[in-house]
Coordinates of C-alpha atoms (C1' of nucleotides) in Angstrom, one line a residue:
Chain A
X1 CA 27.1 41.1 14.2
X2 CA 26.3 44.5 13.3
X3 CA 23.0 46.0 13.0
X4 CA 20.7 44.8 15.7
X5 CA 18.0 45.5 13.2
X6 CA 15.3 43.2 13.3
X7 CA 14.5 40.1 11.7
X8 CA 15.8 37.9 14.6
X9 CA 13.9 37.3 17.7
X10 CA 11.1 39.1 19.2
X11 CA 11.2 42.6 20.1
X12 CA 13.0 43.2 23.2
X13 CA 11.5 44.1 26.0
X14 CA 12.1 47.8 26.8
X15 CA 8.7 48.1 28.6
X16 CA 8.7 51.9 28.6
X17 CA 10.5 52.4 25.7
X18 CA 9.2 49.7 23.4
X19 CA 5.7 50.8 24.3
X20 CA 6.6 54.0 22.8
X21 CA 8.4 52.6 20.0
X22 CA 5.4 50.5 19.2
X23 CA 3.4 53.6 18.6
X24 CA 2.7 54.3 14.9
X25 CA 5.8 55.0 13.2
X26 CA 3.9 53.8 10.4
X27 CA 3.4 54.9 6.9
X28 CA 0.2 56.3 7.8
X29 CA 1.5 58.4 10.7
X30 CA 4.0 59.8 8.6
X31 CA 1.9 60.6 5.7
X32 CA -0.6 62.3 8.1
X33 CA 2.2 64.3 9.7
X34 CA 3.4 65.3 6.4
X35 CA 0.1 66.7 5.6
X36 CA 1.1 69.0 8.4
X37 CA 3.5 71.4 7.4
X38 CA 5.3 72.0 10.5
X39 CA 8.4 73.0 8.8
X40 CA 7.9 76.3 9.8
X41 CA 9.0 75.2 13.1
X42 CA 12.3 74.3 11.6
X43 CA 13.4 77.8 12.0
X44 CA 11.6 78.1 15.2
X45 CA 12.4 75.3 17.0
X46 CA 15.3 74.3 17.5
X47 CA 16.6 72.4 19.2
X48 CA 16.3 73.1 21.7
X49 CA 13.7 73.4 23.6
X50 CA 13.2 70.0 23.7
X51 CA 10.6 70.6 26.3
X52 CA 9.5 74.1 25.3
X53 CA 9.1 74.2 21.6
X54 CA 6.4 72.5 20.1
X55 CA 7.4 68.9 20.1
X56 CA 5.4 66.8 18.0
X57 CA 5.1 63.9 20.4
X58 CA 3.0 61.1 20.1
X59 CA 0.7 60.4 22.9
X60 CA 2.1 57.9 25.4
X61 CA -0.3 54.8 25.8
X62 CA -0.7 55.7 29.3
X63 CA -1.8 58.9 30.3
X64 CA 1.2 60.7 31.3
X65 CA -0.7 62.5 34.2
X66 CA -1.1 59.0 35.6
X67 CA 2.3 58.4 35.7
X68 CA 5.1 59.7 37.7
X69 CA 6.2 62.9 36.4
X70 CA 9.5 61.7 35.1
X71 CA 8.1 58.6 33.9
X72 CA 5.6 60.2 31.8
X73 CA 7.9 62.5 30.4
X74 CA 10.2 59.6 29.5
X75 CA 7.3 57.8 27.8
X76 CA 6.5 60.6 25.8
X77 CA 9.9 61.7 24.9
X78 CA 11.7 58.6 24.3
X79 CA 9.9 57.8 21.2
X80 CA 11.2 58.9 17.9
X81 CA 8.5 61.2 18.1
X82 CA 8.7 62.8 14.8
X83 CA 8.3 60.0 12.6
X84 CA 6.3 62.0 10.3
X85 CA 8.1 65.2 10.1
X86 CA 10.0 65.9 7.1
X87 CA 13.5 66.3 7.5
X88 CA 13.1 69.9 6.9
X89 CA 11.2 70.0 10.1
X90 CA 12.3 69.9 13.6
X91 CA 13.6 67.0 15.2
X92 CA 12.1 66.8 18.5
X93 CA 13.9 69.5 20.4
X94 CA 16.3 70.3 17.9
X95 CA 16.6 72.9 15.7
X96 CA 16.0 70.6 12.9
X97 CA 17.5 71.7 9.7
X98 CA 16.7 70.1 6.5
X99 CA 20.1 68.8 7.1
X100 CA 20.0 66.4 10.0
X101 CA 18.8 65.5 13.3
X102 CA 21.7 66.8 15.0
X103 CA 22.6 69.4 12.5
X104 CA 20.7 72.3 12.5
X105 CA 20.6 74.2 9.4
X106 CA 22.8 77.1 9.1
X107 CA 21.4 77.9 5.9
X108 CA 18.2 78.4 7.1
X109 CA 18.6 81.9 8.7
X110 CA 15.9 83.0 6.4
X111 CA 13.6 80.3 7.9
X112 CA 13.0 78.9 4.6
X113 CA 13.4 75.1 4.9
X114 CA 15.7 73.8 2.2
X115 CA 15.1 70.6 0.6
X116 CA 14.7 67.5 2.5
X117 CA 18.0 65.8 3.3
X118 CA 18.5 62.4 2.1
X119 CA 20.9 60.0 3.9
X120 CA 23.5 58.0 2.1
X121 CA 23.6 55.1 4.4
X122 CA 25.3 52.0 3.1
X123 CA 26.0 49.8 5.8
X124 CA 23.4 50.5 8.6
X125 CA 20.5 49.7 6.7
X126 CA 19.4 53.1 8.0
X127 CA 18.4 51.4 11.3
X128 CA 20.9 52.9 13.4
X129 CA 21.4 56.4 14.7
X130 CA 24.1 56.8 12.0
X131 CA 21.2 57.3 9.8
X132 CA 20.0 60.7 10.0
X133 CA 16.5 59.7 8.9
X134 CA 16.3 56.9 11.4
X135 CA 17.6 59.1 14.2
X136 CA 15.2 61.8 13.3
X137 CA 12.5 59.3 13.6
X138 CA 11.3 59.5 9.9
X139 CA 11.3 57.0 7.1
X140 CA 13.8 57.1 4.3
X141 CA 12.2 58.7 1.4
X142 CA 14.1 59.6 -1.6
X143 CA 17.3 58.9 0.0
X144 CA 20.4 57.6 -1.6
X145 CA 20.7 54.8 0.9
X146 CA 21.5 51.3 0.3
X147 CA 19.5 48.4 1.5
X148 CA 17.4 50.5 3.4
X149 CA 15.0 49.2 6.0
X150 CA 13.9 52.3 7.3
X151 CA 10.7 52.3 5.4
X152 CA 7.2 51.2 5.7
X153 CA 7.8 47.7 4.2
X154 CA 10.4 46.9 6.8
X155 CA 8.4 48.4 9.6
X156 CA 8.8 45.4 11.9
X157 CA 12.6 45.4 11.5
X158 CA 12.6 49.1 12.0
X159 CA 10.5 48.8 15.1
X160 CA 12.9 46.4 16.5
X161 CA 15.7 48.6 15.7
X162 CA 14.1 51.3 17.3
X163 CA 13.8 49.0 20.3
X164 CA 17.2 48.0 20.4
X165 CA 18.4 51.7 20.0
X166 CA 16.1 52.6 22.9
X167 CA 17.5 49.7 25.0
X168 CA 21.0 51.0 24.5
X169 CA 20.0 54.5 25.1
X170 CA 16.6 55.4 26.3
X171 CA 17.4 59.0 25.3
X172 CA 18.5 58.0 21.7
X173 CA 15.5 59.7 20.3
X174 CA 15.4 62.5 22.4
X175 CA 16.5 65.8 21.5
X176 CA 20.2 66.2 21.8
X177 CA 20.0 69.8 22.4
X178 CA 18.0 70.9 25.1
X179 CA 17.3 74.4 26.1
X180 CA 19.6 75.6 28.8
X181 CA 18.5 74.8 32.4
X182 CA 18.8 78.4 33.1
X183 CA 16.5 79.2 30.4
X184 CA 16.5 79.7 26.6
X185 CA 17.8 83.0 25.4
X186 CA 18.9 84.2 22.3
X187 CA 22.2 85.6 22.2
X188 CA 24.4 87.0 19.7
X189 CA 27.8 88.4 20.0
X190 CA 29.0 91.3 18.2
X191 CA 29.6 89.5 15.1
X192 CA 26.0 89.1 14.7
X193 CA 25.4 85.3 14.6
X194 CA 22.3 84.2 15.9
X195 CA 23.1 82.1 19.0
X196 CA 20.8 79.7 20.7
X197 CA 21.2 78.9 24.1
X198 CA 20.4 75.5 23.8
X199 CA 22.8 73.0 25.4
X200 CA 23.8 69.6 24.0
X201 CA 22.7 67.1 26.5
X202 CA 25.6 65.0 26.2
X203 CA 28.1 67.4 24.9
X204 CA 30.4 67.1 22.0
X205 CA 33.7 65.4 22.1
X206 CA 35.6 67.2 19.4
X207 CA 39.2 67.1 19.4
X208 CA 40.4 68.6 16.1
X209 CA 37.6 70.6 14.8
X210 CA 37.8 73.2 17.4
X211 CA 34.1 72.9 17.7
X212 CA 33.8 75.3 14.7
X213 CA 33.0 72.8 12.2
X214 CA 29.8 71.1 11.4
X215 CA 31.5 68.0 12.7
X216 CA 30.8 69.5 16.1
X217 CA 27.1 69.0 17.1
X218 CA 27.0 72.0 19.2
X219 CA 28.4 74.1 16.4
X220 CA 25.9 72.3 14.1
X221 CA 23.0 73.3 16.4
X222 CA 24.4 76.8 16.6
X223 CA 24.8 76.5 20.2
X224 CA 27.7 77.1 22.3
X225 CA 29.6 74.3 23.9
X226 CA 28.7 73.8 27.4
X227 CA 30.1 72.2 30.4
X228 CA 28.6 68.9 29.2
X229 CA 31.3 68.9 26.4
X230 CA 34.3 67.2 26.6
X231 CA 35.9 68.7 23.6
X232 CA 39.6 69.8 23.1
X233 CA 40.7 73.3 21.9
X234 CA 37.1 74.1 21.9
X235 CA 36.7 77.7 20.2
X236 CA 32.9 77.5 20.3
X237 CA 32.3 79.7 23.2
X238 CA 31.0 83.3 23.5
X239 CA 33.9 85.6 23.2
X240 CA 35.9 83.2 21.2
X241 CA 37.5 85.3 18.5
X242 CA 37.8 82.5 16.2
X243 CA 34.2 82.0 16.5
X244 CA 33.5 85.5 15.9
X245 CA 35.6 85.7 12.9
X246 CA 33.7 82.6 11.6
X247 CA 30.5 84.4 12.0
X248 CA 31.5 87.5 10.8
X249 CA 32.0 85.9 7.5
X250 CA 28.9 84.2 7.9
X251 CA 27.1 87.3 8.3
X252 CA 27.7 88.0 4.7
X253 CA 26.6 84.8 3.7
X254 CA 30.1 84.2 2.5
X255 CA 30.4 80.6 3.1
X256 CA 33.8 80.5 1.4
X257 CA 34.9 83.2 3.9
X258 CA 33.1 81.4 6.7
X259 CA 34.9 78.3 6.3
X260 CA 38.1 80.0 5.6
X261 CA 37.8 81.9 8.8
X262 CA 37.0 78.6 10.5
X263 CA 40.0 77.1 9.2
X264 CA 42.0 80.1 10.1
X265 CA 40.6 79.9 13.4
X266 CA 41.3 76.4 14.0
X267 CA 44.7 76.6 12.7
X268 CA 45.4 79.5 14.8
X269 CA 45.7 81.9 11.9
X270 CA 43.6 84.3 13.8
X271 CA 44.1 82.9 17.1
X272 CA 43.2 84.2 20.4
X273 CA 46.3 86.2 20.5
X274 CA 45.1 88.5 23.1
X275 CA 43.4 86.1 25.3
X276 CA 44.9 86.6 28.5
X277 CA 43.1 83.7 29.9
X278 CA 42.0 81.7 27.2
X279 CA 38.7 80.2 28.0
X280 CA 39.7 76.9 26.5
X281 CA 43.1 75.9 27.3
X282 CA 45.1 73.9 25.1
X283 CA 43.6 70.9 26.7
X284 CA 40.3 69.8 27.7
X285 CA 38.5 72.7 28.7
X286 CA 37.8 73.5 32.1
X287 CA 34.6 72.2 33.7
X288 CA 32.9 74.1 36.6
X289 CA 35.9 76.4 37.3
X290 CA 35.1 77.6 33.9
X291 CA 31.8 78.7 34.6
X292 CA 32.0 79.8 38.1
X293 CA 33.7 82.8 37.6
X294 CA 31.9 83.9 34.6
X295 CA 29.8 86.3 36.1
X296 CA 32.8 88.2 37.4
X297 CA 35.2 87.4 34.6
X298 CA 34.2 88.9 31.3
X299 CA 37.0 87.4 29.5
X300 CA 35.7 83.8 30.2
X301 CA 33.7 82.6 27.5
X302 CA 30.5 80.7 27.2
X303 CA 28.8 82.9 29.2
X304 CA 25.7 82.8 27.1
X305 CA 24.9 79.4 28.2
X306 CA 24.7 80.2 31.8
X307 CA 22.6 82.9 32.3
X308 CA 21.0 83.6 35.6
X309 CA 17.8 82.0 36.2
X310 CA 16.0 85.3 36.1
X311 CA 16.5 85.5 32.4
X312 CA 14.3 82.6 31.9
X313 CA 11.3 84.3 31.5
X314 CA 12.7 86.3 28.5
X315 CA 12.4 83.6 26.1
X316 CA 10.2 80.8 26.5
X317 CA 10.4 77.6 25.0
X318 CA 10.8 78.0 21.4
X319 CA 14.5 78.6 21.6
X320 CA 14.0 77.2 18.2
X321 CA 12.6 80.2 17.0
X322 CA 16.0 82.0 17.4
X323 CA 18.0 80.8 14.7
X324 CA 15.9 82.0 11.9
X325 CA 14.5 85.1 13.3
X326 CA 16.4 88.3 13.0
X327 CA 17.1 89.8 16.4
X328 CA 17.5 93.1 18.0
X329 CA 20.4 94.3 19.7
X330 CA 19.5 95.0 23.3
X331 CA 21.3 95.7 26.3
X332 CA 20.8 92.7 28.7
X333 CA 20.7 93.6 32.2
X334 CA 20.3 90.1 33.2
X335 CA 23.0 88.9 31.0
X336 CA 25.7 90.2 33.3
X337 CA 29.1 90.4 31.7
X338 CA 27.9 89.7 28.5
X339 CA 26.9 93.1 27.6
X340 CA 25.4 93.0 24.3
X341 CA 23.3 90.0 24.0
X342 CA 21.4 89.2 21.1
X343 CA 17.9 88.7 21.9
X344 CA 15.2 87.4 19.7
X345 CA 12.8 89.9 18.4
X346 CA 10.3 87.6 19.9
X347 CA 12.2 87.4 23.3
X348 CA 9.8 89.5 25.2
X349 CA 6.9 88.9 23.0
X350 CA 6.3 85.4 23.9
X351 CA 6.3 84.6 27.7
X352 CA 5.9 81.2 28.9
X353 CA 2.5 81.9 30.1
X354 CA 1.7 83.0 26.6
X355 CA 2.4 79.7 25.3
X356 CA 0.5 77.9 28.1
X357 CA -2.5 80.3 27.3
X358 CA -2.0 79.5 23.6
X359 CA -2.0 75.9 24.2
X360 CA -5.1 76.3 26.5
X361 CA -7.0 78.2 23.9
X362 CA -6.1 75.7 21.3
X363 CA -7.3 73.0 23.4
X364 CA -10.4 74.7 24.1
X365 CA -11.1 75.6 20.7
X366 CA -10.5 72.1 19.6
X367 CA -12.8 70.7 22.1
X368 CA -15.4 73.3 21.5
X369 CA -15.2 72.6 17.8
X370 CA -15.7 69.0 18.4
X371 CA -18.7 69.7 20.5
X372 CA -20.1 72.0 18.1
X373 CA -19.6 69.6 15.3
X374 CA -21.3 66.7 17.1
X375 CA -24.2 68.8 17.8
X376 CA -24.9 70.5 21.3
X377 CA -26.9 69.0 23.9
X378 CA -27.6 70.5 27.2
X379 CA -24.5 69.2 28.8
X380 CA -22.5 70.5 25.9
X381 CA -24.0 74.0 26.1
X382 CA -22.9 74.1 29.7
X383 CA -19.6 72.9 29.0
X384 CA -19.5 75.3 26.1
X385 CA -20.2 78.1 28.4
X386 CA -17.8 77.2 30.8
X387 CA -15.1 77.2 28.0
X388 CA -16.1 80.6 26.8
X389 CA -15.9 81.9 30.1
X390 CA -12.5 80.5 30.8
X391 CA -11.2 81.5 27.5
X392 CA -12.3 85.1 28.1
X393 CA -10.5 85.0 31.3
X394 CA -7.5 83.6 29.7
X395 CA -7.4 86.3 27.4
X396 CA -8.0 88.9 30.0
X397 CA -5.4 87.5 31.9
X398 CA -3.1 87.6 29.3
X399 CA -3.8 91.3 28.8
X400 CA -3.0 91.7 32.4
X401 CA 0.2 89.7 32.1
X402 CA -0.9 87.7 34.9
X403 CA -2.6 84.5 35.2
X404 CA -4.3 84.2 38.5
X405 CA -3.5 81.1 39.9
X406 CA -7.0 80.1 40.6
X407 CA -7.8 80.6 36.9
X408 CA -4.7 78.8 35.9
X409 CA -5.8 75.9 37.7
X410 CA -9.1 76.1 36.1
X411 CA -7.6 76.4 32.7
X412 CA -5.3 73.4 33.4
X413 CA -8.3 71.3 34.5
X414 CA -10.0 72.2 31.4
X415 CA -7.0 71.4 29.3
X416 CA -6.5 68.3 30.8
X417 CA -10.0 67.4 30.2
X418 CA -9.6 68.0 26.7
X419 CA -6.3 66.4 26.4
X420 CA -7.7 63.3 28.2
X421 CA -10.7 63.0 26.0
X422 CA -8.3 63.1 23.0
X423 CA -6.5 60.5 24.5
X424 CA -9.3 58.5 25.2
X425 CA -10.8 59.0 21.9
X426 CA -7.5 58.1 20.4
X427 CA -7.5 55.0 22.5
X428 CA -11.0 54.1 21.7
X429 CA -10.6 54.7 18.0
X430 CA -8.0 51.9 17.2
X431 CA -10.7 49.4 17.8
X432 CA -12.0 49.8 14.5
X433 CA -8.8 50.6 12.9
X434 CA -5.4 49.0 12.3
X435 CA -3.7 48.3 15.3
X436 CA -1.0 51.0 14.6
X437 CA -3.6 53.4 14.0
X438 CA -2.9 53.5 10.3
X439 CA -6.2 54.1 8.9
X440 CA -6.8 57.6 8.9
X441 CA -10.4 57.6 7.7
X442 CA -11.8 55.0 10.0
X443 CA -9.8 54.8 13.2
X444 CA -7.7 58.0 13.7
X445 CA -9.7 60.3 15.3
X446 CA -7.1 62.8 15.6
X447 CA -4.2 63.7 13.6
X448 CA -0.6 63.5 15.1
X449 CA -0.4 67.3 14.8
X450 CA -3.6 67.9 16.7
X451 CA -2.6 65.3 18.9
X452 CA 0.9 67.0 19.4
X453 CA -0.4 70.2 20.1
X454 CA -2.6 68.7 22.7
X455 CA -0.1 66.5 24.1
X456 CA 2.6 69.2 24.2
X457 CA -0.2 71.0 26.2
X458 CA -0.7 68.4 28.3
X459 CA 2.9 67.9 29.0
X460 CA 3.3 71.4 30.2
X461 CA 0.2 71.5 32.0
X462 CA 0.5 68.4 33.9
X463 CA 3.8 69.4 34.9
X464 CA 2.2 71.8 37.3
X465 CA -1.3 70.3 37.6
X466 CA -0.5 66.6 38.5
X467 CA -3.8 65.7 40.0
X468 CA -6.4 64.9 37.5
X469 CA -9.5 65.5 39.2
X470 CA -13.1 64.2 38.8
X471 CA -13.5 67.1 36.5
X472 CA -11.1 65.6 34.1
X473 CA -12.7 62.2 34.0
X474 CA -16.0 64.1 33.8
X475 CA -14.9 66.0 30.8
X476 CA -13.4 62.9 29.2
X477 CA -16.7 61.3 29.5
X478 CA -18.4 64.3 28.0
X479 CA -16.1 64.1 25.1
X480 CA -16.5 60.5 24.5
X481 CA -20.2 61.0 24.6
X482 CA -20.3 63.9 22.2
X483 CA -18.0 62.5 19.8
X484 CA -18.9 58.6 19.3
X485 CA -18.3 56.6 16.5
X486 CA -18.9 58.0 12.9
X487 CA -19.0 61.6 13.8
X488 CA -15.7 61.4 15.4
X489 CA -13.6 61.8 12.1
X490 CA -15.4 64.6 10.8
X491 CA -15.4 66.4 14.3
X492 CA -11.7 65.8 14.5
X493 CA -11.0 66.9 11.2
X494 CA -12.9 70.0 12.1
X495 CA -10.8 70.2 15.2
X496 CA -7.5 69.8 13.4
X497 CA -8.5 72.4 10.9
X498 CA -9.4 74.9 13.5
X499 CA -6.5 74.2 16.0
X500 CA -3.9 74.1 13.3
X501 CA -5.2 77.2 11.6
X502 CA -5.2 79.0 14.8
X503 CA -1.8 78.1 15.6
X504 CA -0.7 79.0 12.2
X505 CA -2.2 82.4 12.8
X506 CA -0.5 82.7 16.1
X507 CA 2.7 82.0 14.7
X508 CA 2.0 84.5 11.7
X509 CA 1.3 87.1 14.3
X510 CA 4.4 86.3 16.2
X511 CA 6.3 86.7 12.9
X512 CA 4.5 89.7 12.4
X513 CA 5.4 91.1 15.8
X514 CA 9.1 90.1 15.2
X515 CA 9.2 92.0 12.0
X516 CA 7.8 94.9 13.6
X517 CA 10.3 94.9 16.1
X518 CA 13.0 94.2 13.6
X519 CA 11.9 97.4 11.6
X520 CA 12.0 99.3 14.7
X521 CA 15.4 98.1 15.9
X522 CA 17.2 97.8 12.8
X523 CA 18.4 101.3 12.6
X524 CA 19.1 101.4 16.3
X525 CA 20.8 97.9 16.3
X526 CA 23.1 99.3 13.6
X527 CA 24.0 102.3 15.5
X528 CA 24.6 100.4 18.6
X529 CA 26.7 97.8 16.7
X530 CA 28.7 100.5 15.2
X531 CA 29.1 102.3 18.7
X532 CA 30.1 99.1 20.1
X533 CA 32.5 97.8 17.5
X534 CA 36.2 98.3 18.2
X535 CA 39.2 97.3 16.0
X536 CA 39.3 93.6 16.4
X537 CA 42.7 93.8 17.8
X538 CA 41.6 95.4 20.7
X539 CA 39.7 93.9 23.6
X540 CA 41.2 90.6 22.5
X541 CA 38.7 87.8 22.7
X542 CA 36.1 89.4 24.6
X543 CA 35.0 92.3 22.7
X544 CA 31.6 91.6 23.5
X545 CA 32.3 90.8 27.2
X546 CA 34.2 94.0 27.8
X547 CA 31.9 96.4 26.5
X548 CA 31.3 99.0 29.1
X549 CA 28.3 98.5 31.2
X550 CA 27.1 101.9 30.9
X551 CA 26.7 101.2 27.2
X552 CA 24.6 98.2 28.1
X553 CA 22.5 100.2 30.1
X554 CA 22.1 103.0 27.7
X555 CA 21.2 100.6 24.9
X556 CA 19.0 98.8 27.1
X557 CA 17.1 101.8 27.9
X558 CA 16.9 102.9 24.4
X559 CA 15.7 99.6 23.1
X560 CA 13.3 99.3 25.8
X561 CA 11.8 102.7 25.1
X562 CA 11.7 101.7 21.4
X563 CA 9.8 98.5 21.9
X564 CA 6.2 98.5 22.6
X565 CA 5.7 96.8 25.9
X566 CA 5.9 93.2 25.2
X567 CA 2.8 92.5 27.2
X568 CA 0.9 94.6 24.6
X569 CA 2.5 93.0 21.8
X570 CA 1.8 89.6 23.1
X571 CA -1.7 90.6 23.7
X572 CA -2.2 91.7 20.3
X573 CA -1.3 88.2 19.3
X574 CA -3.3 86.2 21.6
X575 CA -6.4 88.4 21.4
X576 CA -6.4 88.5 17.8
X577 CA -5.3 85.1 17.1
X578 CA -6.8 83.0 19.7
X579 CA -10.0 84.4 20.6
X580 CA -12.4 81.6 20.0
X581 CA -15.3 83.7 19.4
X582 CA -15.3 82.8 15.9
X583 CA -15.1 79.2 16.7
X584 CA -18.2 79.2 18.6
X585 CA -20.7 80.3 15.9
X586 CA -23.8 81.8 17.3
X587 CA -25.9 80.4 14.7
X588 CA -24.4 77.2 14.8
X589 CA -22.6 77.5 11.6
X590 CA -20.0 74.7 11.4
X591 CA -17.3 76.4 9.7
X592 CA -15.6 79.0 11.9
X593 CA -14.3 82.1 10.2
X594 CA -10.7 81.8 11.0
X595 CA -8.8 84.5 9.3
X596 CA -8.6 87.6 11.4
X597 CA -6.6 90.6 11.0
X598 CA -4.2 92.0 13.6
Chain B
dG1 C1' 33.1 63.0 -7.5
dA2 C1' 36.7 60.7 -5.1
dG3 C1' 39.4 60.7 -1.1
dT4 C1' 40.1 62.4 3.8
dT5 C1' 38.9 64.0 8.1
dT6 C1' 35.9 64.0 11.7
dG7 C1' 33.1 62.7 15.7
dA8 C1' 28.8 60.2 17.2
dA9 C1' 27.4 55.7 17.4
dA10 C1' 28.3 51.0 18.1
dC11 C1' 31.0 47.6 20.0
dT12 C1' 34.2 45.1 22.9
Chain C
dC1 C1' 33.9 53.0 31.8
dA2 C1' 37.6 53.3 28.5
dG3 C1' 39.3 52.0 24.3
dT4 C1' 38.4 50.6 19.6
dT5 C1' 35.7 50.0 15.4
dT6 C1' 32.3 51.5 12.4
dC7 C1' 29.7 54.6 10.1
dA8 C1' 28.2 58.7 7.7
dA9 C1' 28.5 63.4 7.3
dA10 C1' 31.4 67.2 6.6
dC11 C1' 35.0 68.6 4.3
dT12 C1' 39.0 68.9 0.9
dC13 C1' 40.9 68.6 -3.4

DNA sequence: GAGTTTGAAACT
DNA sequence: CAGTTTCAAACTC
């Protein structure tokens, strides 16, 4: 009685989940999404950030804003939302590597997605979470699996399997790694590995790997073990010598050395000889007591995961971005005992509000594109004016690093409008398309990518703007009126092009900013590193945590001085990338000029 | 490439 | 919920 795969019996009633599961996990959706190369996110995402990074989530059938917050979230996230994303892309919320859903790619530090991972399932029919493809919400494609049902041909069975899986575990397709509740932060110990501050939702249960092998999901995800873990002899904590040794080797891209180090670490060859108070005792690592004193006791590991909340703002969502992005060494005042914490070069560039603004602008642009395409009428003109005004204000507020609450509300409303209209059109569309939305040319008004952008935006927005007002409905109506029937496809294609291009540009700018920062920091980082580096034998087990505070302060000051005000950096990004002026052609030209220089 | 180890998922 | 089995990836040789 293995494999609750389908074939037998009607789909189980998993109300919430099944509705999500019924969403297009179809071939079309997949192809659609595959056209959209989000692989860039692989490096950016991560894991993490389940909620924060750009989750390519399909829209729930019900407007999430009409549901209780938790419910809405559940509905949206519960689905294998990345059915279309190639392996190399991020699984929702996870630093998806080309490797697997739960196995973020360690070979992706160059952020270059490697080849798509192919499963080798033999007995699960690729309809269980054992199968990485299935777990990632994608179809098997070019895999080496046997008796695979995870394909278009067996979509029904697959769907049922999804239902069954969700029934067992409603969070089955949710990201395993979530950003730390204390905020995502990039950290890095003195050995130089990039470390995500994600947190495994369930935690690992490793017993023999020391959490220093890829058997460990935390290690896989390049995150530290957390209080959620129930592992034994964990060595995957900040300050762990074994771990440091491991990454020290990795730093040189010497895999052999890395594994050697891991083995040595696990077997105790390196050991934590000097650990006066091993963060992980022989047995099950401590739970709360472990982290309680962390702030005071620098010798205690895993600090990185429990940063003070005030650190949250430093790195917004895309915790995913960290793994592949070279970082800067900075003193982290907020880090507390962890003196030298790695911070992504983007850490201060991107602020939560920027993401918000980005999403807002994307949505605005998208909406505007649709309206422009469908031909302006009087109402559109008014709406257009409104959007222009708001966009300007967004950018202005970005410049000031402040988003007046009033404006924020306005924006949220506008975004909500557009999201709603998107949803609405999406719902209207299927009437003339296959039920699963498979027919792109006819029924699918908006690609999953565009939807995802908007939905994610919506997700974020509605968390704070729970009350869809009449304005939303109004805008919804406007959208529907302005993009009826035939014109919709073209309009949405236009939208998609614009939005995705904008977003790509935005990411490019972010990367550019990161590179700039990298250049600026590289020499400094080196000197700081050297200054801080001590013989390994000293400061056993807590080289990083025992660095004198004054060094932190000093480095912090220096770095801060070297770094352009992040507000400015981000303003550059937003203002050059997101200004929708070129999207709203004065002369009515339909093709906006998208490329702009920084 | 075969065999072993490992830990998550599935099952009882 | 705990214990056991199944499974596929990671790892070793």
